[in-house]
Short mmCIF file of C-alpha atoms and ligand atoms in Angstrom, two decimals:
data_model
loop_
_atom_site.label_atom_id
_atom_site.label_comp_id
_atom_site.label_asym_id
_atom_site.label_seq_id
_atom_site.Cartn_x
_atom_site.Cartn_y
_atom_site.Cartn_z
CA UNK A 1 -3.85 24.30 -4.97
CA UNK A 2 -1.22 21.19 -4.41
CA UNK A 3 -1.98 17.58 -5.21
CA UNK A 4 0.66 15.24 -5.09
CA UNK A 5 1.38 11.43 -5.87
CA UNK A 6 4.02 9.81 -4.23
CA UNK A 7 5.24 6.07 -6.39
CA UNK A 8 8.02 4.31 -5.00
CA UNK A 9 8.63 0.53 -4.27
CA UNK A 10 8.14 -0.28 -0.62
CA UNK A 11 10.61 1.30 2.22
CA UNK A 12 11.44 4.22 -0.85
CA UNK A 13 10.84 6.75 1.50
CA UNK A 14 7.38 7.77 0.95
CA UNK A 15 5.72 7.72 4.06
CA UNK A 16 8.56 9.50 5.61
CA UNK A 17 8.70 12.14 2.59
CA UNK A 18 4.94 12.44 2.93
CA UNK A 19 4.48 13.26 5.57
CA UNK A 20 7.70 15.95 6.02
CA UNK A 21 6.17 17.96 2.87
CA UNK A 22 3.06 17.93 3.73
CA UNK A 23 4.01 19.46 7.59
CA UNK A 24 5.72 22.24 5.16
CA UNK A 25 3.01 22.95 3.17
CA UNK A 26 -0.14 22.11 5.52
CA UNK A 27 -1.89 20.01 3.37
CA UNK A 28 -3.06 16.55 4.68
CA UNK A 29 -0.57 13.47 4.17
CA UNK A 30 -3.16 10.92 3.27
CA UNK A 31 -1.80 7.25 3.26
CA UNK A 32 -3.74 4.14 2.89
CA UNK A 33 -1.45 1.82 4.55
CA UNK A 34 -1.63 3.97 7.33
CA UNK A 35 -5.70 4.19 7.32
CA UNK A 36 -5.72 0.22 7.07
CA UNK A 37 -3.31 0.29 9.82
CA UNK A 38 -5.39 2.24 11.86
CA UNK A 39 -8.75 0.56 10.96
CA UNK A 40 -6.52 -2.58 11.93
CA UNK A 41 -6.15 -1.82 15.23
CA UNK A 42 -9.75 -0.41 15.72
CA UNK A 43 -10.85 -3.63 14.45
CA UNK A 44 -12.95 -1.96 12.51
CA UNK A 45 -15.57 -3.29 9.69
CA UNK A 46 -12.88 -2.64 6.99
CA UNK A 47 -10.05 -3.23 9.29
CA UNK A 48 -11.43 -6.67 9.96
CA UNK A 49 -11.93 -7.62 5.78
CA UNK A 50 -8.16 -5.80 5.38
CA UNK A 51 -6.39 -7.47 7.97
CA UNK A 52 -5.39 -10.91 6.24
CA UNK A 53 -4.14 -9.31 2.96
CA UNK A 54 -2.10 -6.13 5.00
CA UNK A 55 -0.03 -9.11 7.31
CA UNK A 56 0.24 -11.34 4.10
CA UNK A 57 1.56 -8.47 2.10
CA UNK A 58 -0.97 -8.68 -1.06
CA UNK A 59 -2.56 -5.69 -1.67
CA UNK A 60 -6.26 -4.99 -0.01
CA UNK A 61 -8.80 -5.23 -2.81
CA UNK A 62 -9.67 -1.51 -4.60
CA UNK A 63 -12.90 -1.52 -3.83
CA UNK A 64 -12.76 -1.03 -0.11
CA UNK A 65 -9.02 1.15 -0.92
CA UNK A 66 -11.07 3.12 -3.57
CA UNK A 67 -14.36 3.75 -1.14
CA UNK A 68 -11.98 4.78 1.44
CA UNK A 69 -10.36 6.97 -0.32
CA UNK A 70 -13.05 8.78 -1.93
CA UNK A 71 -14.65 9.39 1.02
CA UNK A 72 -11.26 11.24 2.34
CA UNK A 73 -11.31 13.24 -0.22
CA UNK A 74 -14.52 14.56 0.15
CA UNK A 75 -12.99 15.93 4.19
CA UNK A 76 -13.07 20.08 4.35
CA UNK A 77 -8.99 19.38 4.92
CA UNK A 78 -8.15 18.81 1.67
CA UNK A 79 -9.54 22.60 0.23
CA UNK A 80 -5.95 23.21 -0.44
CA UNK A 81 -4.97 20.65 -1.62
CA UNK A 82 -3.13 16.73 -0.80
CA UNK A 83 -0.08 13.96 -0.78
CA UNK A 84 -1.60 11.09 -1.20
CA UNK A 85 1.27 8.23 -0.05
CA UNK A 86 0.16 4.45 -1.35
CA UNK A 87 -2.65 5.07 -3.49
CA UNK A 88 -2.74 3.68 -6.55
CA UNK A 89 -1.41 0.96 -6.81
CA UNK A 90 -2.51 -0.43 -9.44
CA UNK A 91 -3.47 1.04 -13.15
CA UNK A 92 -7.41 0.22 -11.87
CA UNK A 93 -6.72 2.07 -8.90
CA UNK A 94 -5.21 5.63 -11.27
CA UNK A 95 -8.00 5.53 -13.72
CA UNK A 96 -10.83 5.81 -11.16
CA UNK A 97 -8.84 8.13 -9.54
CA UNK A 98 -8.71 9.68 -12.69
CA UNK A 99 -12.33 9.78 -12.60
CA UNK A 100 -13.14 10.94 -9.27
CA UNK A 101 -11.30 14.31 -8.98
CA UNK A 102 -13.17 15.13 -12.97
CA UNK A 103 -16.23 14.54 -10.85
CA UNK A 104 -14.99 16.75 -8.33
CA UNK A 105 -14.05 19.31 -11.26
CA UNK A 106 -10.42 18.96 -10.23
CA UNK A 107 -7.19 18.42 -12.60
CA UNK A 108 -4.58 15.81 -12.64
CA UNK A 109 -1.72 15.80 -9.87
CA UNK A 110 2.07 15.52 -9.61
CA UNK A 111 3.33 12.15 -9.52
CA UNK A 112 7.02 11.30 -8.43
CA UNK A 113 8.53 8.65 -8.21
CA UNK A 114 10.99 7.87 -5.10
CA UNK A 115 14.11 5.23 -7.21
CA UNK A 116 15.54 3.23 -4.93
CA UNK A 117 17.74 0.23 -5.96
CA UNK A 118 15.67 -3.47 -4.27
CA UNK A 119 18.44 -4.58 -2.41
CA UNK A 120 18.42 -1.15 -0.30
CA UNK A 121 14.24 -1.30 0.62
CA UNK A 122 14.89 -4.31 1.24
CA UNK A 123 17.08 -2.92 4.43
CA UNK A 124 15.50 -0.85 5.52
CA UNK A 125 12.46 -2.39 5.81
CA UNK A 126 14.28 -5.13 7.68
CA UNK A 127 15.67 -2.43 10.00
CA UNK A 128 12.09 -0.72 10.12
CA UNK A 129 10.56 -4.18 11.77
CA UNK A 130 6.79 -3.90 11.10
CA UNK A 131 5.02 -6.73 11.67
CA UNK A 132 4.42 -6.59 7.29
CA UNK A 133 8.56 -6.10 7.35
CA UNK A 134 9.57 -9.58 7.74
CA UNK A 135 12.15 -11.38 4.59
CA UNK A 136 9.17 -13.11 3.39
CA UNK A 137 6.54 -10.94 3.23
CA UNK A 138 8.45 -7.62 1.76
CA UNK A 139 9.44 -10.31 -0.96
CA UNK A 140 6.05 -10.50 -1.66
CA UNK A 141 5.45 -6.97 -1.59
CA UNK A 142 8.14 -6.27 -3.82
CA UNK A 143 6.94 -8.59 -6.25
CA UNK A 144 3.81 -6.98 -6.44
CA UNK A 145 5.08 -3.60 -7.07
CA UNK A 146 6.91 -4.70 -10.00
CA UNK A 147 4.03 -6.58 -11.54
CA UNK A 148 1.11 -4.29 -9.79
CA UNK A 149 2.00 -0.88 -9.40
CA UNK A 150 5.58 -0.03 -11.81
CA UNK A 151 3.04 0.53 -14.95
CA UNK A 152 1.88 3.35 -13.35
CA UNK A 153 5.49 4.76 -13.94
CA UNK A 154 4.56 4.77 -17.60
CA UNK A 155 0.97 6.01 -16.93
CA UNK A 156 1.20 8.91 -15.73
CA UNK A 157 4.57 9.02 -18.15
CA UNK A 158 2.39 9.63 -20.91
CA UNK A 159 0.14 12.05 -19.48
CA UNK A 160 3.66 14.29 -18.61
CA UNK A 161 2.90 14.34 -14.91
CA UNK A 162 5.54 12.43 -14.23
CA UNK A 163 9.08 13.37 -12.59
CA UNK A 164 11.28 10.84 -10.92
CA UNK A 165 13.73 12.16 -7.84
CA UNK A 166 16.75 9.30 -6.51
CA UNK A 167 15.36 8.07 -3.41
CA UNK A 168 18.95 6.09 -2.88
CA UNK A 169 20.20 9.47 -0.24
CA UNK A 170 19.77 10.43 2.68
CA UNK A 171 15.92 11.83 3.80
CA UNK A 172 16.88 15.42 4.59
CA UNK A 173 18.49 15.61 0.61
CA UNK A 174 15.53 13.50 -1.02
CA UNK A 175 13.25 16.04 0.97
CA UNK A 176 15.11 19.03 -0.41
CA UNK A 177 15.13 17.43 -4.01
CA UNK A 178 11.71 17.68 -3.03
CA UNK A 179 11.27 21.49 -2.01
CA UNK A 180 12.99 22.10 -5.54
CA UNK A 181 9.59 21.12 -7.02
CA UNK A 182 7.33 23.46 -8.87
CA UNK A 183 3.99 22.34 -6.62
CA UNK A 184 1.38 23.71 -8.08
CA UNK A 185 -0.86 21.59 -10.45
P1 LIG B 201 2.27 1.50 2.78
O1 LIG B 201 2.01 1.75 4.02
O2 LIG B 201 2.24 2.32 1.44
O3 LIG B 201 3.70 0.83 2.34
P2 LIG B 201 5.28 0.48 2.05
O4 LIG B 201 4.69 0.71 0.90
O5 LIG B 201 6.09 -0.22 3.40
O6 LIG B 201 5.62 2.44 2.29
P3 LIG B 201 6.06 3.37 3.33
O7 LIG B 201 5.14 4.83 3.37
O8 LIG B 201 5.10 2.54 5.15
O9 LIG B 201 7.41 2.94 3.81
P4 LIG B 201 8.86 4.10 3.72
O10 LIG B 201 9.69 3.96 2.24
O11 LIG B 201 8.47 5.73 3.98
O12 LIG B 201 1.25 0.00 2.62
C1 LIG B 201 1.46 -1.17 3.27
C2 LIG B 201 0.38 -2.54 3.36
O13 LIG B 201 -1.17 -1.83 2.92
C3 LIG B 201 0.09 -2.37 1.53
O14 LIG B 201 1.46 -3.99 1.38
C4 LIG B 201 -1.39 -3.39 1.07
O15 LIG B 201 -1.47 -4.92 1.93
C5 LIG B 201 -1.77 -2.21 1.94
N1 LIG B 201 -2.35 -1.22 0.70
C6 LIG B 201 -2.01 0.12 0.86
N2 LIG B 201 -2.53 1.02 0.08
C7 LIG B 201 -2.81 0.38 -0.87
C8 LIG B 201 -3.87 0.54 -1.93
N3 LIG B 201 -3.90 1.43 -2.74
N4 LIG B 201 -4.38 -0.79 -2.77
C9 LIG B 201 -4.22 -2.13 -1.88
N5 LIG B 201 -3.49 -2.42 -0.67
C10 LIG B 201 -3.20 -1.10 -0.01
O16 LIG B 201 10.36 4.02 4.54
C11 LIG B 201 10.58 2.99 5.08
C12 LIG B 201 11.56 2.67 5.93
O17 LIG B 201 12.42 3.05 5.94
C13 LIG B 201 11.28 3.33 7.00
O18 LIG B 201 11.74 3.08 8.47
C14 LIG B 201 12.22 4.73 6.92
O19 LIG B 201 11.91 5.22 8.28
C15 LIG B 201 12.87 4.34 5.80
N6 LIG B 201 13.85 5.59 5.53
C16 LIG B 201 12.56 6.19 4.68
N7 LIG B 201 13.38 6.64 3.64
C17 LIG B 201 14.96 6.41 3.60
C18 LIG B 201 16.28 7.20 3.49
N8 LIG B 201 16.38 8.24 2.78
N9 LIG B 201 17.46 6.32 3.43
C19 LIG B 201 17.05 5.68 4.43
N10 LIG B 201 16.09 5.20 5.61
C20 LIG B 201 14.92 5.70 5.24
#
């Protein structure tokens, strides 16, 4: 069973790589950002609550995202594993996920940190131009990433679950490095 978590700054290539590898390994790509954006588009109760946070580059309250992830990880298509992209983003979310996996009688996941310098990610996101890819919102997302998400590098490092990959290469080169990893966990 393959369980992968992608860490990395906004624009580090998490979504890009997770999608490619999920197709390669035939497991679902679970992106909390994509689920939130689709809930916002469909104006579901979750989407209405999440909209202002996503638009301004802040983290959506953890209880909303955690419920969403718990529900998604119970679906039948996860029986061979999954790739989580964008979750966890805080130590609280990581603790929640550890407890959830224990409750489901599953072991830990392999955590991949895609390492890319700030100036490179800002350039990539400005080029992408999603609604939350304006310079001001990108700067806020990066600040929140530094304060809330980088502690997860130590969290998973201490648990010997972490692998760091250089994300500052072409998408094809990053994919090739990732395919070389042993992924059974
Ligand atoms: P996400 O959707 O996770 O957005 P992201 O961090 O910007 O990463 P994304 O995966 O989209 O980009 P990628 O690096 O692949 O989150 C959006 C918002 O949702 C958050 O701000 C927050 O509000 C909310 N949210 C999500 N999860 C949450 C959680 N757990 N808790 C609370 N709130 C949450 O790619 C970026 C661009 O780079 C692309 O255009 C791509 O083509 C390009 N690119 C990728 N790899 C490249 C490479 N190697 N070379 C050149 N370009 C590359």
